[in-house]
Amino acid sequence: MTWMTLQTAMADQGYIASGDLAMALHLSLSLGRPLLLEGAAGVGKTEVARVLAAVQDTQLIRLQCYEGLDAAQAIYEWNYQRQLLAIRAASEDGETGKAVEARIFSDEFLLERPLLKAIRQDKAPVLLIDEVDRADEEFEAYLLEILSEFQVTIPEMGTITATTRPMVILTANGTRDLSDALRRRCLYAHVPYPDLETELSILVTRYPDITDRLCAQIVGFVQALRKQELEKKPGIAEMLDFAAALMGLGVADLTDDPVVLQATLTTLLKTHVDRDAIPTEIAQRLAGKAA
């Protein structure tokens, strides 16, 4: 699959990828290297992994990162409750020592978390490590062994090497700087907000029945809104929700009803500060320019 056929296949799944992003994905697949996607929240980074899994007809395994995430939650942990029951049963049967230890530290009692699960699949999955910059810096050390060797060391079982190498997508929103060591192990692509033409294509792909006029107004309005001083700029998902709301209400023109326009901003602006920053007058002015 070339980068152009990959781009087309992603479009067939409803994702309009830029040439740069399609090339980065193609190189990631062909070189077997993880791909780090950086960009603002809402630009479609997470969706890349979902669409790639659909294009490759494989499983998507997701690790959602957060502050305090550790190896037990990301890689593996032991089923302690079952182990205790097994130890009790073994004791009643007269079993002791290494035989019991070997049994309770086996696959039967191992709980796979996303990172371990991803390297033990018969068919290479897409592994999404989402918002990696939300995890603590210490957690990156856990990732390095997997991203460099695609293996996990479990003290009680030894080293588990990947059955197949997963296709790895990492996303980051700029919450903190990532380490150089992690960046060196990845290819890189920046995912910006889509330009006007791309966002029009995204909207038409999702809602093919939308009129040309309303489509142009929605995209123009949302792009103008992103240029305002907002805490959280609306992303692609918010733009699509806005379009769905307007179409569901039977709105044919964005400038027809200021009350409806202001009310539907609930799909775009997600904090009270941002809602207060865009009163009816400003919303109408932006809609008028978009028209």
Coordinates of C-alpha atoms in Angstrom, one line a residue:
M1 CA 0.0 0.0 0.0
T2 CA 1.4 3.4 -1.0
W3 CA 0.9 6.5 1.0
M4 CA -1.6 7.7 -1.7
T5 CA -3.7 4.5 -1.5
L6 CA -3.6 4.7 2.3
Q7 CA -4.9 8.3 2.1
T8 CA -7.7 7.1 -0.2
A9 CA -8.5 4.2 2.1
M10 CA -8.7 6.5 5.1
A11 CA -11.0 8.8 3.1
D12 CA -13.3 5.8 2.4
Q13 CA -13.5 5.4 6.2
G14 CA -14.5 9.1 6.6
Y15 CA -11.1 10.5 7.6
I16 CA -9.6 13.2 5.3
A17 CA -5.9 12.9 5.9
S18 CA -3.4 15.4 4.6
G19 CA -0.6 14.2 2.4
D20 CA 2.0 14.8 5.1
L21 CA 0.0 12.7 7.6
A22 CA -0.7 9.9 5.1
M23 CA 3.1 9.8 4.3
A24 CA 4.0 9.7 8.0
L25 CA 1.6 6.8 8.5
H26 CA 2.9 4.9 5.5
L27 CA 6.5 5.3 6.7
S28 CA 5.5 4.2 10.2
L29 CA 3.9 1.0 8.8
S30 CA 6.7 0.3 6.3
L31 CA 9.6 0.9 8.8
G32 CA 7.8 -0.6 11.8
R33 CA 8.3 2.5 13.9
P34 CA 5.9 4.1 16.3
L35 CA 4.3 7.4 15.1
L36 CA 3.9 10.3 17.5
L37 CA 1.1 12.7 16.6
E38 CA 1.1 16.1 18.3
G39 CA -1.5 18.8 18.0
A40 CA -4.2 20.7 19.8
A41 CA -7.1 18.7 21.4
G42 CA -9.9 18.1 18.9
V43 CA -7.9 18.0 15.6
G44 CA -8.5 14.2 15.1
K45 CA -5.3 12.6 16.4
T46 CA -7.1 9.8 18.2
E47 CA -9.4 9.1 15.2
V48 CA -6.3 8.4 13.1
A49 CA -5.7 5.2 15.1
R50 CA -9.4 4.1 14.8
V51 CA -9.4 4.6 11.1
L52 CA -6.0 2.9 10.6
A53 CA -7.3 -0.1 12.4
A54 CA -10.4 -0.2 10.1
V55 CA -8.2 0.2 7.0
Q56 CA -5.9 -2.6 8.2
D57 CA -8.9 -4.7 9.3
T58 CA -7.4 -5.3 12.7
Q59 CA -8.0 -4.7 16.4
L60 CA -7.6 -1.3 18.0
I61 CA -6.1 -1.5 21.5
R62 CA -6.1 1.8 23.4
L63 CA -4.2 2.9 26.5
Q64 CA -5.6 6.2 27.8
C65 CA -2.8 7.9 29.7
Y66 CA -3.3 10.0 32.8
E67 CA -1.3 11.3 35.8
G68 CA -0.4 8.5 38.1
L69 CA -0.6 5.8 35.4
D70 CA 1.8 2.9 36.3
A71 CA 3.0 -0.4 34.9
A72 CA 0.3 -2.4 36.6
Q73 CA -2.4 -0.4 34.9
A74 CA -0.6 -0.2 31.5
I75 CA 1.3 -3.4 31.1
Y76 CA 0.2 -6.2 33.4
E77 CA -0.8 -7.2 36.9
W78 CA -1.5 -10.4 38.8
N79 CA -4.9 -11.6 39.7
Y80 CA -4.2 -11.6 43.4
Q81 CA -7.6 -12.8 44.5
R82 CA -7.4 -15.9 42.3
Q83 CA -3.8 -16.5 43.4
L84 CA -4.9 -16.5 47.1
L85 CA -7.7 -18.9 46.3
A86 CA -5.2 -21.2 44.4
I87 CA -2.7 -21.1 47.3
R88 CA -5.5 -22.0 49.8
A89 CA -6.7 -24.8 47.6
A90 CA -3.1 -26.1 47.1
S91 CA -2.5 -26.0 50.9
E92 CA -5.6 -28.1 51.5
D93 CA -4.3 -30.6 48.9
G94 CA -0.9 -30.7 50.6
E95 CA 1.0 -28.8 47.8
T96 CA 3.7 -26.4 48.8
G97 CA 6.8 -24.7 47.6
K98 CA 8.0 -24.1 44.0
A99 CA 5.2 -26.1 42.4
V100 CA 2.6 -23.8 43.8
E101 CA 4.7 -20.7 43.0
A102 CA 5.2 -21.8 39.4
R103 CA 1.4 -22.3 38.9
I104 CA 0.2 -19.0 40.4
F105 CA 2.8 -17.0 38.4
S106 CA 1.6 -18.3 35.0
D107 CA -0.6 -17.1 32.2
E108 CA -3.7 -18.4 34.1
F109 CA -3.3 -15.7 36.7
L110 CA -1.9 -12.9 34.5
L111 CA -4.1 -9.9 33.7
E112 CA -3.0 -8.4 30.4
R113 CA -3.3 -4.6 30.2
P114 CA -3.1 -2.8 26.9
L115 CA 0.7 -2.8 26.3
L116 CA 1.2 -6.5 27.0
K117 CA -2.1 -7.4 25.2
A118 CA -0.9 -5.5 22.1
I119 CA 2.3 -7.6 21.7
R120 CA 0.6 -10.9 22.3
Q121 CA -1.9 -10.8 19.4
D122 CA -1.6 -13.3 16.5
K123 CA -2.5 -10.5 14.1
A124 CA -0.7 -7.1 14.6
P125 CA -3.2 -4.7 16.2
V126 CA -3.1 -0.9 16.2
L127 CA -1.9 0.2 19.6
L128 CA -3.1 3.7 20.5
I129 CA -1.2 5.3 23.4
D130 CA -3.5 8.3 23.8
E131 CA -2.4 11.6 25.5
V132 CA 1.0 10.2 26.5
D133 CA 2.0 13.6 27.8
R134 CA -0.6 13.4 30.5
A135 CA 1.3 10.5 32.1
D136 CA 4.2 11.1 34.5
E137 CA 7.7 11.3 33.2
E138 CA 8.5 8.1 35.0
F139 CA 6.0 6.2 33.0
E140 CA 7.9 7.0 29.8
A141 CA 10.6 4.6 31.1
Y142 CA 8.1 1.8 31.0
L143 CA 7.4 2.6 27.3
L144 CA 10.9 2.6 26.2
E145 CA 11.5 -1.2 26.4
I146 CA 8.3 -1.9 24.5
L147 CA 8.9 0.8 21.8
S148 CA 12.5 -0.2 21.3
E149 CA 12.4 -4.0 21.5
F150 CA 8.6 -4.7 21.6
Q151 CA 9.1 -6.9 24.6
V152 CA 8.0 -6.9 28.2
T153 CA 10.0 -8.3 31.2
I154 CA 7.9 -10.0 33.9
P155 CA 10.2 -11.0 36.8
E156 CA 8.2 -14.1 37.6
M157 CA 8.0 -15.3 34.0
G158 CA 10.9 -13.7 32.1
T159 CA 10.9 -11.7 28.9
I160 CA 7.9 -11.9 26.6
T161 CA 8.7 -10.9 23.1
A162 CA 6.1 -9.7 20.6
T163 CA 4.3 -12.3 18.6
T164 CA 3.6 -9.6 16.0
R165 CA 4.7 -6.0 16.2
P166 CA 1.7 -3.7 16.8
M167 CA 1.3 -0.6 14.7
V168 CA 1.8 2.1 17.4
I169 CA 0.3 5.5 17.4
L170 CA 1.1 7.9 20.3
T171 CA -0.8 11.2 20.7
A172 CA 0.2 14.3 22.7
N173 CA -1.6 17.6 23.2
G174 CA 1.4 19.6 24.5
T175 CA 0.5 19.2 28.2
R176 CA 4.3 18.7 28.9
D177 CA 7.4 18.2 27.0
L178 CA 8.2 14.5 26.1
S179 CA 11.6 13.1 26.6
D180 CA 14.2 13.0 23.8
A181 CA 14.5 9.3 24.4
L182 CA 10.8 8.7 23.6
R183 CA 10.9 11.0 20.6
R184 CA 14.0 9.2 19.2
R185 CA 12.0 6.0 19.0
C186 CA 9.2 7.5 17.0
L187 CA 8.4 9.1 13.7
Y188 CA 6.7 12.4 14.1
A189 CA 3.8 14.3 12.5
H190 CA 2.1 17.5 13.6
V191 CA -1.7 17.5 13.2
P192 CA -3.0 21.1 12.9
Y193 CA -6.6 22.2 12.7
P194 CA -7.8 21.5 9.1
D195 CA -7.7 24.2 6.5
L196 CA -10.9 25.5 4.9
E197 CA -10.9 23.0 2.0
T198 CA -10.1 20.0 4.2
E199 CA -12.8 20.9 6.8
L200 CA -15.4 21.3 4.0
S201 CA -14.4 17.8 2.7
I202 CA -14.7 16.4 6.2
L203 CA -18.2 17.9 6.7
V204 CA -19.5 16.7 3.3
T205 CA -18.0 13.2 3.9
R206 CA -19.9 12.9 7.2
Y207 CA -23.1 14.6 6.0
P208 CA -23.4 14.2 2.2
D209 CA -27.0 15.7 2.2
I210 CA -25.9 19.0 3.6
T211 CA -26.4 22.0 1.3
D212 CA -23.4 23.7 -0.1
R213 CA -24.4 27.0 1.4
L214 CA -24.9 25.7 5.0
C215 CA -21.7 23.6 4.7
A216 CA -19.7 26.7 3.7
Q217 CA -21.3 28.8 6.5
I218 CA -20.7 26.2 9.2
V219 CA -17.0 25.7 8.3
G220 CA -16.4 29.4 7.8
F221 CA -18.1 30.2 11.2
V222 CA -16.1 27.5 13.1
Q223 CA -12.8 28.6 11.6
A224 CA -13.5 32.2 12.5
L225 CA -14.5 31.1 16.0
R226 CA -11.1 29.4 16.4
K227 CA -9.4 32.7 15.9
Q228 CA -11.2 34.2 18.9
E229 CA -9.6 34.3 22.3
L230 CA -11.0 31.0 23.7
E231 CA -10.0 28.7 26.5
K232 CA -10.9 25.6 24.4
K233 CA -11.1 26.0 20.6
P234 CA -13.7 23.8 18.9
G235 CA -12.3 20.8 17.2
I236 CA -13.6 18.7 14.3
A237 CA -15.9 16.7 16.5
E238 CA -17.5 19.9 17.8
M239 CA -17.9 21.2 14.3
L240 CA -19.7 18.0 13.3
D241 CA -22.0 18.2 16.3
F242 CA -22.8 21.8 15.4
A243 CA -23.7 20.7 11.9
A244 CA -25.8 17.9 13.1
A245 CA -27.6 20.2 15.5
L246 CA -28.4 22.8 12.8
M247 CA -29.5 20.2 10.3
G248 CA -31.7 18.5 12.9
L249 CA -33.3 21.9 13.7
G250 CA -34.0 22.5 10.0
V251 CA -31.7 25.5 9.8
A252 CA -31.0 26.4 6.1
D253 CA -29.0 29.6 6.7
L254 CA -26.8 30.4 9.7
T255 CA -27.9 34.0 9.8
D256 CA -31.7 33.3 9.9
D257 CA -32.2 33.1 13.6
P258 CA -29.8 34.7 16.1
V259 CA -31.5 32.9 19.0
V260 CA -31.0 29.5 17.5
L261 CA -27.4 30.2 16.5
Q262 CA -26.6 31.3 20.1
A263 CA -28.3 28.3 21.5
T264 CA -26.5 25.8 19.3
L265 CA -23.1 27.2 20.4
T266 CA -23.5 24.7 23.2
T267 CA -22.0 22.2 20.7
L268 CA -18.9 24.3 20.1
L269 CA -18.1 26.2 23.3
K270 CA -17.5 24.0 26.3
T271 CA -16.7 26.4 29.2
H272 CA -18.8 29.2 30.6
V273 CA -15.9 31.6 30.0
D274 CA -16.0 30.8 26.3
R275 CA -19.7 31.1 26.2
D276 CA -19.5 34.5 27.8
A277 CA -16.8 35.5 25.3
I278 CA -19.1 34.9 22.3
P279 CA -22.4 36.8 22.9
T280 CA -25.1 37.0 20.3
E281 CA -23.6 40.1 18.6
I282 CA -20.2 38.5 18.0
A283 CA -21.8 35.2 16.9
Q284 CA -24.0 37.1 14.4
R285 CA -21.0 39.0 13.1
L286 CA -19.0 35.9 12.6
A287 CA -21.9 34.2 10.9
G288 CA -22.4 37.1 8.7
K289 CA -18.8 37.0 7.5
A290 CA -19.1 33.2 7.0
A291 CA -22.1 33.8 4.8

